[in-house]
Tab-separated table of C-alpha atoms and ligand atoms in Angstrom:
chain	number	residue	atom	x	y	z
F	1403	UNK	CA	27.512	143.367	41.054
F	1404	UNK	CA	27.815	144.831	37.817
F	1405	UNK	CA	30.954	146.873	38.806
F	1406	UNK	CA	32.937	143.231	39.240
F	1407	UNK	CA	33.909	140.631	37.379
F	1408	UNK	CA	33.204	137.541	37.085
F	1409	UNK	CA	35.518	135.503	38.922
F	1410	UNK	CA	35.295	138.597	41.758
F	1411	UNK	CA	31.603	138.013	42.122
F	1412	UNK	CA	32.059	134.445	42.297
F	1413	UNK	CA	35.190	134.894	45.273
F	1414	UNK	CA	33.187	137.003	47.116
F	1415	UNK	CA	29.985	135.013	47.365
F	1416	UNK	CA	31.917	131.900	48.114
F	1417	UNK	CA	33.765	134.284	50.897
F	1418	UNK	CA	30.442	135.302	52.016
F	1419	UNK	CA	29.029	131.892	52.043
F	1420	UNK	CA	32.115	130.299	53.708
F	1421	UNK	CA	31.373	132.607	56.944
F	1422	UNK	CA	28.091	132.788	56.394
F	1423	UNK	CA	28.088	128.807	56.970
F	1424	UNK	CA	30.588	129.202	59.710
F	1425	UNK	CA	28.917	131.471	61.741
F	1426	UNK	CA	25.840	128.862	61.510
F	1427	UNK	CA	27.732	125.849	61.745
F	1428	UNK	CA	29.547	127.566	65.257
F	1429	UNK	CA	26.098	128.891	66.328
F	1430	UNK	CA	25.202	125.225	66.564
F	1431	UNK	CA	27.993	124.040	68.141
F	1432	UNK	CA	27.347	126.375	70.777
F	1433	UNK	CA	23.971	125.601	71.404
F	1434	UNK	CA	25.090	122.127	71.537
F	1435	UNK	CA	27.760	123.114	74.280
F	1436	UNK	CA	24.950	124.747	76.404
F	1437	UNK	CA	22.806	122.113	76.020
F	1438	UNK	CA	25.401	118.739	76.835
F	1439	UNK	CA	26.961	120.936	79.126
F	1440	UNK	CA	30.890	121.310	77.241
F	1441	UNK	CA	31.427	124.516	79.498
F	1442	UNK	CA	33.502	125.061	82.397
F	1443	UNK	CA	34.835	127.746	84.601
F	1444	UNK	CA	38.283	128.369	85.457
F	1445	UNK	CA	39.212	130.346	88.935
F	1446	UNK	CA	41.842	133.013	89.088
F	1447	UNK	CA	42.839	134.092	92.908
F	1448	UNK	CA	42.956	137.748	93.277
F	1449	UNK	CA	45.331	138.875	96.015
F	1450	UNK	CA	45.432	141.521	98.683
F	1451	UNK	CA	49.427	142.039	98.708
F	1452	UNK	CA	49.885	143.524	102.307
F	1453	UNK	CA	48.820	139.723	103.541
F	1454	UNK	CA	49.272	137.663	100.688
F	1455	UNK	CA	46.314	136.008	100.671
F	1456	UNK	CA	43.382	135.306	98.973
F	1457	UNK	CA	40.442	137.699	98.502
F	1458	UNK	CA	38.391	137.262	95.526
F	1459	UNK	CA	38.303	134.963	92.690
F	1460	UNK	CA	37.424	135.607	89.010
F	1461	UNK	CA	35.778	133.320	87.064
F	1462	UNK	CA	36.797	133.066	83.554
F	1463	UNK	CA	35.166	131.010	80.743
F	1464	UNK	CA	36.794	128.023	78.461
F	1465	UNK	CA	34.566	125.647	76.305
F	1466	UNK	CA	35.960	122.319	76.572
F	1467	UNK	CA	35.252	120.725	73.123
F	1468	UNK	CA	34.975	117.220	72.861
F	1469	UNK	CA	37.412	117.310	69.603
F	1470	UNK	CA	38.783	120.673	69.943
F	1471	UNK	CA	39.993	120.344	73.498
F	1472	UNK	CA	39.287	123.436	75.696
F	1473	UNK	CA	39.162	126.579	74.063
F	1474	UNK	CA	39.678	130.725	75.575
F	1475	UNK	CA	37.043	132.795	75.502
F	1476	UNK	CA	38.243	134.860	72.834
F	1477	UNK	CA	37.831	132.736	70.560
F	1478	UNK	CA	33.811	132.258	71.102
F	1479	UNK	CA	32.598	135.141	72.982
F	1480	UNK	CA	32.457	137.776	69.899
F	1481	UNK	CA	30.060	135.018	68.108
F	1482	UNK	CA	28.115	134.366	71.188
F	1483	UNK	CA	27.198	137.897	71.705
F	1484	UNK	CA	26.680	138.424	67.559
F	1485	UNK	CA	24.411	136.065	68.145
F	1486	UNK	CA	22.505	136.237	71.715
F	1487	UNK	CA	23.307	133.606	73.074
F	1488	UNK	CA	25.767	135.014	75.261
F	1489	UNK	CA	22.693	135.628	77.531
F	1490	UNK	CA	21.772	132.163	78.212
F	1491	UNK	CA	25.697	131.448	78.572
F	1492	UNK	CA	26.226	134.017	80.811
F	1493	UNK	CA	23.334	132.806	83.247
F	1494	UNK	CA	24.940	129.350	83.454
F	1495	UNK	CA	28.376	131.338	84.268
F	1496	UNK	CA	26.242	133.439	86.882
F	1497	UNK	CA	24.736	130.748	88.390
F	1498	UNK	CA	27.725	128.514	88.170
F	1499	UNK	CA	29.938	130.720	89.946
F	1500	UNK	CA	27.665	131.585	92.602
F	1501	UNK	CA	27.238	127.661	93.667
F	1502	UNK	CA	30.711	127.541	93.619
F	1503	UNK	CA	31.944	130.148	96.255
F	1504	UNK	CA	28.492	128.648	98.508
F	1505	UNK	CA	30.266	125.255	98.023
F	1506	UNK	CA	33.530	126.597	98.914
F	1507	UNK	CA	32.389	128.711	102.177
F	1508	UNK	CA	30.640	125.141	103.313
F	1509	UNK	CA	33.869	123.452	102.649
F	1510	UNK	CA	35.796	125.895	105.586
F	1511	UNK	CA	37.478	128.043	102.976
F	1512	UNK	CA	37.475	131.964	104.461
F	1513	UNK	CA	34.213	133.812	102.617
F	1514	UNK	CA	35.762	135.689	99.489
F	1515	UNK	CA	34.351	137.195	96.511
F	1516	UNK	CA	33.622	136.160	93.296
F	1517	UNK	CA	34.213	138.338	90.084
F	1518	UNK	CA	32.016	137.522	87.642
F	1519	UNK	CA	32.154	138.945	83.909
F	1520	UNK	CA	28.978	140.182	82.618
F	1521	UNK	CA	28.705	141.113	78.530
F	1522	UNK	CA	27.052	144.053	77.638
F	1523	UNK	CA	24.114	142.587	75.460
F	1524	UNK	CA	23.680	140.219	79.160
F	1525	UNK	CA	23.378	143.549	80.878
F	1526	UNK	CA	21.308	145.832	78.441
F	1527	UNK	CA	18.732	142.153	78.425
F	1528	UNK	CA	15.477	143.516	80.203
F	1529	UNK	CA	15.458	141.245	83.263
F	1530	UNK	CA	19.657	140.705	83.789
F	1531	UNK	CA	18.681	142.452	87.554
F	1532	UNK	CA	16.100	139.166	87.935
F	1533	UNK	CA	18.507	136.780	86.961
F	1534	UNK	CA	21.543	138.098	89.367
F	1535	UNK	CA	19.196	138.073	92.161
F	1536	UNK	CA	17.618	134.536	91.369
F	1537	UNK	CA	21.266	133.150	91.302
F	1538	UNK	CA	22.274	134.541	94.426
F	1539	UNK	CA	18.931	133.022	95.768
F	1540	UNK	CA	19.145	129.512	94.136
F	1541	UNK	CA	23.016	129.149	95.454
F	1542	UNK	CA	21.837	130.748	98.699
F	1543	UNK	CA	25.270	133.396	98.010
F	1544	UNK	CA	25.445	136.108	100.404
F	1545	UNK	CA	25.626	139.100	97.918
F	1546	UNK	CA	28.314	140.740	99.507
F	1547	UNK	CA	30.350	137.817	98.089
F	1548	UNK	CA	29.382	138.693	94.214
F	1549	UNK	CA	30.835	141.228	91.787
F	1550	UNK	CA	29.995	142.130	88.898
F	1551	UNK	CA	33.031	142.893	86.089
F	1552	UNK	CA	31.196	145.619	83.531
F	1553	UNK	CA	32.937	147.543	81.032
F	1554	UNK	CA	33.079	150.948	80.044
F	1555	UNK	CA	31.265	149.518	76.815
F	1556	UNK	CA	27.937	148.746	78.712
F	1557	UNK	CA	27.097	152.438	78.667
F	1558	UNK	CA	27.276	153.262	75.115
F	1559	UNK	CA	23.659	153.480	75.497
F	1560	UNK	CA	20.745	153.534	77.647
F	1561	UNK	CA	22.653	155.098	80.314
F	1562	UNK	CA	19.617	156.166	82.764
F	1563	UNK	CA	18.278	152.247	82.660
F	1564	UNK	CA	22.491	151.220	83.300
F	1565	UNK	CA	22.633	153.471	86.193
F	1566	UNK	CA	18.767	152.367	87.384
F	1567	UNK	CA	19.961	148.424	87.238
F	1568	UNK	CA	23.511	148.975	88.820
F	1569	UNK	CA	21.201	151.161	91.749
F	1570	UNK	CA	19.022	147.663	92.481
F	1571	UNK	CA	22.383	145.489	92.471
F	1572	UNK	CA	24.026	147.642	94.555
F	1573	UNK	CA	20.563	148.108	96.973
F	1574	UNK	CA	20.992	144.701	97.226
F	1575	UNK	CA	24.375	144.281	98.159
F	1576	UNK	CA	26.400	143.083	94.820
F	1577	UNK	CA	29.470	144.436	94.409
F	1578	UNK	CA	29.883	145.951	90.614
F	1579	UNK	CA	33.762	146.920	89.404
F	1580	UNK	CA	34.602	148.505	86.399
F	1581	UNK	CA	36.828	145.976	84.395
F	1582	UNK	CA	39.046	147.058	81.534
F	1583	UNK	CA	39.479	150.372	83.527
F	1584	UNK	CA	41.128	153.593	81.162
F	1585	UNK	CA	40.689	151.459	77.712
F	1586	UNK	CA	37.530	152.506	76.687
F	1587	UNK	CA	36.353	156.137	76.891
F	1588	UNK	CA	34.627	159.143	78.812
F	1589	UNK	CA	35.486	156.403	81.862
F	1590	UNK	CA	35.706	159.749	84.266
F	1591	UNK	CA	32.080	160.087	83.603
F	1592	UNK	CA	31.275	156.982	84.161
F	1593	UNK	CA	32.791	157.099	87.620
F	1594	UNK	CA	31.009	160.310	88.804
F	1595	UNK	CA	27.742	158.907	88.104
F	1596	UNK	CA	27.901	155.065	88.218
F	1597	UNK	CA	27.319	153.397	91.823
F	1598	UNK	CA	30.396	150.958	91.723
F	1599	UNK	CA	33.204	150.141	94.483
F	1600	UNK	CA	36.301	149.300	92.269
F	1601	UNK	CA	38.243	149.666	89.474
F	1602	UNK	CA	40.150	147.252	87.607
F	1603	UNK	CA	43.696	148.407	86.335
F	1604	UNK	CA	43.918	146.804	82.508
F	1605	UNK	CA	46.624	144.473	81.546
F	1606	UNK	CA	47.362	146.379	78.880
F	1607	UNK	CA	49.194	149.088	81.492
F	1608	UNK	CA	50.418	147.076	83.881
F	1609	UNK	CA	52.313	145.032	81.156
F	1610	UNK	CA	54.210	148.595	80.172
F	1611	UNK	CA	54.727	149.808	84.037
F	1612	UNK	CA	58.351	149.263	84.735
F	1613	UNK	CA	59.429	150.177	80.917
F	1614	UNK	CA	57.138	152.815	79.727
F	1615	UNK	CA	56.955	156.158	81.645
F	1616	UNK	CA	53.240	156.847	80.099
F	1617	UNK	CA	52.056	153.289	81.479
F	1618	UNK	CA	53.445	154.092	85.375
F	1619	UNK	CA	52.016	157.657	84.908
F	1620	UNK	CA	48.513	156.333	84.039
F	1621	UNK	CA	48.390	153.476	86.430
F	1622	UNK	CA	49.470	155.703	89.143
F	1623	UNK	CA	46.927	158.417	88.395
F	1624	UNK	CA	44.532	155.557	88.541
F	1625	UNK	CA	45.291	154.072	91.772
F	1626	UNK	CA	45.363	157.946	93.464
F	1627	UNK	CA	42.170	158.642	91.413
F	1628	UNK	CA	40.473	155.821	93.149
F	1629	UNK	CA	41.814	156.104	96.409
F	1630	UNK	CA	40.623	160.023	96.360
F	1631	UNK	CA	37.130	158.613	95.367
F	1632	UNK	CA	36.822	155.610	97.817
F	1633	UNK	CA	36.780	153.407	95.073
F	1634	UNK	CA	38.682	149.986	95.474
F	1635	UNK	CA	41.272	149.379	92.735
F	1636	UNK	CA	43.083	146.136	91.431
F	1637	UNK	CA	45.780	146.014	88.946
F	1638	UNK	CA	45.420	142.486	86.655
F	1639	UNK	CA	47.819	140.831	84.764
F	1640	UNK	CA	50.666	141.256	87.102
F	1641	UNK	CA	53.204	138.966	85.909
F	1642	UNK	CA	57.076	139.978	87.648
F	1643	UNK	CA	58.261	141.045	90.589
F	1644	UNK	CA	59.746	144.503	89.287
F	1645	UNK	CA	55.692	145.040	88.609
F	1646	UNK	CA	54.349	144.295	91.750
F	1647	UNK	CA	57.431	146.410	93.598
F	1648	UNK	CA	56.010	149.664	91.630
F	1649	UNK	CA	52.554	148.502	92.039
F	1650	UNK	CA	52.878	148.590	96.393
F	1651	UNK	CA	55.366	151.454	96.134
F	1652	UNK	CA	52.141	153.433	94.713
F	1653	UNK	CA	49.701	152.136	97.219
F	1654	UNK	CA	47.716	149.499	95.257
F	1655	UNK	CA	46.845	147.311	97.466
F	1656	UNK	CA	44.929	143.874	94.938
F	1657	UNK	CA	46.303	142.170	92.536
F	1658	UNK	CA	45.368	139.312	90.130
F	1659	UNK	CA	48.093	137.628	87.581
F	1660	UNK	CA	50.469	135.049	86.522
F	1661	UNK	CA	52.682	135.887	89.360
F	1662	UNK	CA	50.540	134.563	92.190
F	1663	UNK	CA	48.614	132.291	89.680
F	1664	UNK	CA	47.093	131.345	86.913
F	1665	UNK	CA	43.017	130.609	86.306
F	1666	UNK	CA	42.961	127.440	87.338
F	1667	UNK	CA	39.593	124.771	87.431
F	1668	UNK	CA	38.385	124.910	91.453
F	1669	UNK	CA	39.771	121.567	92.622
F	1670	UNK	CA	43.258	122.474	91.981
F	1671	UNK	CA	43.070	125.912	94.127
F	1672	UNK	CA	42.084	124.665	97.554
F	1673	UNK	CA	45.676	124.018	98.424
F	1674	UNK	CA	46.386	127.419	98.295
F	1675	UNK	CA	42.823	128.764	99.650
F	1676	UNK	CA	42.644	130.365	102.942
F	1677	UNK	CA	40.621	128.665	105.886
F	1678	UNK	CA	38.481	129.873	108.335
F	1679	UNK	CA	40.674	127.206	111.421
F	1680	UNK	CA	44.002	128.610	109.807
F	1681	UNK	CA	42.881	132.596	109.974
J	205	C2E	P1	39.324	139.800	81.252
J	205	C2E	O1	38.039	139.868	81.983
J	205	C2E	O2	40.143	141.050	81.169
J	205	C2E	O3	40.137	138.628	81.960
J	205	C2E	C1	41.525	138.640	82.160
J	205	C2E	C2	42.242	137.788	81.134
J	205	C2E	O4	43.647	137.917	81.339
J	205	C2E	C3	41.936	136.316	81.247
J	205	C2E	O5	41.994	135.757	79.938
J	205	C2E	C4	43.115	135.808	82.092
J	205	C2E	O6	43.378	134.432	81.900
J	205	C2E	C5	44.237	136.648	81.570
J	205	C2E	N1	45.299	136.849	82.552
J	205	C2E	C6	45.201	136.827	83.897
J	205	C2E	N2	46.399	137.093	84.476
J	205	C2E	C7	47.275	137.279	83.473
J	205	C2E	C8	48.699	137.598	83.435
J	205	C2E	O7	49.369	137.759	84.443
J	205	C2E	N3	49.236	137.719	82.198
J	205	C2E	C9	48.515	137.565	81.057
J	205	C2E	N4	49.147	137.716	79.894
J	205	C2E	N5	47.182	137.273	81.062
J	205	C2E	C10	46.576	137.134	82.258
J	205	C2E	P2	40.870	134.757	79.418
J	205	C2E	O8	40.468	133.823	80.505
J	205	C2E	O9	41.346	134.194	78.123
J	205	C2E	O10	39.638	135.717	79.159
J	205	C2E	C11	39.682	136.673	78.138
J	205	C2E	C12	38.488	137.569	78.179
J	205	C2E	O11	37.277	136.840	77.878
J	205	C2E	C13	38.232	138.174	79.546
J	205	C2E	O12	39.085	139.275	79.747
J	205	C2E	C14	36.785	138.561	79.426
J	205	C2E	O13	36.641	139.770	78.730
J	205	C2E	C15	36.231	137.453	78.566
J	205	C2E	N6	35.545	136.474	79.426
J	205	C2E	C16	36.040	135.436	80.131
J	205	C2E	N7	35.076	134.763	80.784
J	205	C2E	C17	33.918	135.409	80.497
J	205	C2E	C18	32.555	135.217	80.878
J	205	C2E	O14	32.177	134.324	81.674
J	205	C2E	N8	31.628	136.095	80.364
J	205	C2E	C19	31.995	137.112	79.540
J	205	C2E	N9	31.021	137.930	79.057
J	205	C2E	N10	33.267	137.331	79.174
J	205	C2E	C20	34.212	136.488	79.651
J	206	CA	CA1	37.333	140.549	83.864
J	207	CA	CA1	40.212	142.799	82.491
C-alpha cells in the first residue's frame, strides 16, 4: 500500500470491490437460475456423413434470463466453476439430457446418443460416478446412449482416480470422448492410458483446414491417429462445403456444425430427426 498513491490505492480498491461485488451479485443470480429453473438446453445434431443422418446430439447450455434474454455459456461457466456451483448445474444438465433422449426414443425417433459436457471440478467431485449412474437410472437411459465430453484439462491432476472413474463409466457402458482434442497438452498420453472411444476434432482446426497447410496436416494426423487406435473421431464446427469435402476425402466419417445445423432447443429438431418406421 505504501508503494502507491493515493488516488491508486483508492482505484484499485474500488476495482477490487466492483468485481468483488460482481462476482457475488452473479453468484446469486445463479443460484437463483438453479433454483426458478432459468436454464435450458439447446441440441446440436451430430452427423455420420456417409448417410447423412443423425447420430448423436450434444447438449449445450444457455441461461435464459428473465431480463437478459438467453445467454452462451461462455459467459457464465468460468464463474460457475470459480465458484462450485457448476456441480449442481451440471447434474441438472446430466439429468436433463438423459430424460430427453428417453423422451425422444418413446416418441419413435431412431436411439442416438447424447454428448454431454462434463467440467472438470464436476468430474474431480468425489461421487460424479454416482450421479452419472443415478441419471441414467432416474431417466431409465440405456447407457450406451450417453457420452461423456471431458477435456484434456480433467487430468491435470489426480490422474490414477480420472482413469479409476472413467474405468466404472465405461464398465458400465457410457461412452466418454475426448472434447477439445490437440488444444490442450501431453493429449498422446492421455490416449494410451485413458479408456475412451472418440475424439473430438477442435473448431479451432477445422476452421483453418482448407486455408492453412498446418491445420489439414494436424486434423489429418488426427483422424489416421484415431483410426490406427480404434478410437471414433468427429470433427466440430464444420461450417462449408470446401470443409466437409477435405474432411471425407481423409476418412472422417462424424461431423457436428453450422453446416448441417445449429444447437437448436428439442422441439424444433424433430423435423429433421430420424425414425425408427422411416429407417
Ligand atoms: P464446446 O463443447 O466445444 O461446444 C461447441 C461450441 O461450438 C458450442 O458453443 C456450439 O454452439 C459452437 N458451434 C457448433 N458448431 C459450430 C460451427 O459450425 N461454427 C461455430 N463458429 N461454432 C459452432 P456454445 O454452445 O456457446 O458452448 C461453448 C462452450 O461452453 C462449449 O464448447 C463447452 O465448453 C461449454 N459448455 C456448453 N454447455 C455446457 C455444459 O452443459 N456444461 C459444461 N461444463 N460446459 C458447457
Ligand atoms: Ca463439447
Ligand atoms: Ca469442443
Amino acid at each position: 500500500v505504501k508503494e502507491h498513491g493515493k488516488t491508486g490505492f483508492q482505484r484499485y480498491t474500488a476495482e477490487m470491490n466492483d468485481t468483488a461485488i460482481q462476482t457475488l451479485i452473479m453468484e446469486e443470480w445463479l443460484n437463483k437460475a438453479l433454483e426458478e429453473e432459468q436454464f435450458v438446453l439447446f441440441y446440436q445434431p451430430q452427423i455420420k456423413i456417409e448417410s447423412n443422418r443423425i447420430i448423436g446430439m450434444e447438449a449445450l447450455l444457455r441461461w435464459r434470463h428473465p431480463n437478459l434474454g438467453l445467454i452462451p455459456p461462455g459467459e457464465f461457466i468460468p464463474l460457475a466453476e470459480e465458484t462450485g456451483l457448476i456441480i449442481p448445474i451440471g447434474e441438472w444438465v446430466l439429468r436433463t439430457a438423459c430424460k430427453q433422449n428417453v423422451a425422444w426414443q418413446q416418441a419413435g425417433f431412431e436411439p442416438m446418443k447424447m454428448a454431454v459436457n462434463i467440467s472438470p471440478i464436476q468430474f474431480h467431485q468425489g461421487c460424479f460416478v454416482e450421479v452419472v449412474l443415478d441419471a441414467l437410472q432416474e431417466s431409465g437411459l440405456d447407457p450406451q446412449y450417453l457420452e461423456l465430453e471431458i477435456t484434456e484439462g480433467i487430468a491435470m491432476f489426480q490422474v490414477d482416480q480420472v482413469i479409476h472413474k472413467l474405468q466404472i463409466l465405461r464398465n458400465h457402458g457410457v461412452q466418454i470422448s475426448i472434447d477439445d482434442f490437440g488444444t490442450g497438452y501431453s493429449s498422446l498420453t492421455y490416449l494410451k492410458k485413458f479408456p475412451i472411444h472418440k475424439l473430438k476434432i477442435a473448431q479451432e482446426f477445422v476452421r483453418g483446414l482448407t486455408f492453412d497447410p498446418d491445420d489439414a496436416a494436424i486434423v489429418q494426423a488426427i483422424i489416421a491417429m484415431a483410426h490406427s487406435l480404434k478410437l471414433d473421431v468427429i470433427a466440430e464446427g464444420v461450417e462449408t462445403n470446401e470443409q466437409l469435402e477435405f474432411l471425407t476425402s481423409v476418412e472422417c466419417r462424424e461431423i457436428q456444425g453450422y453446416i448441417y445445423s445449429r444447437p437448436l432447443p428439442a422441439h424444433e429438431l424433430t423435423h429433421i430427426m430420424p425414425t425408427i418406421a422411416a429407417h
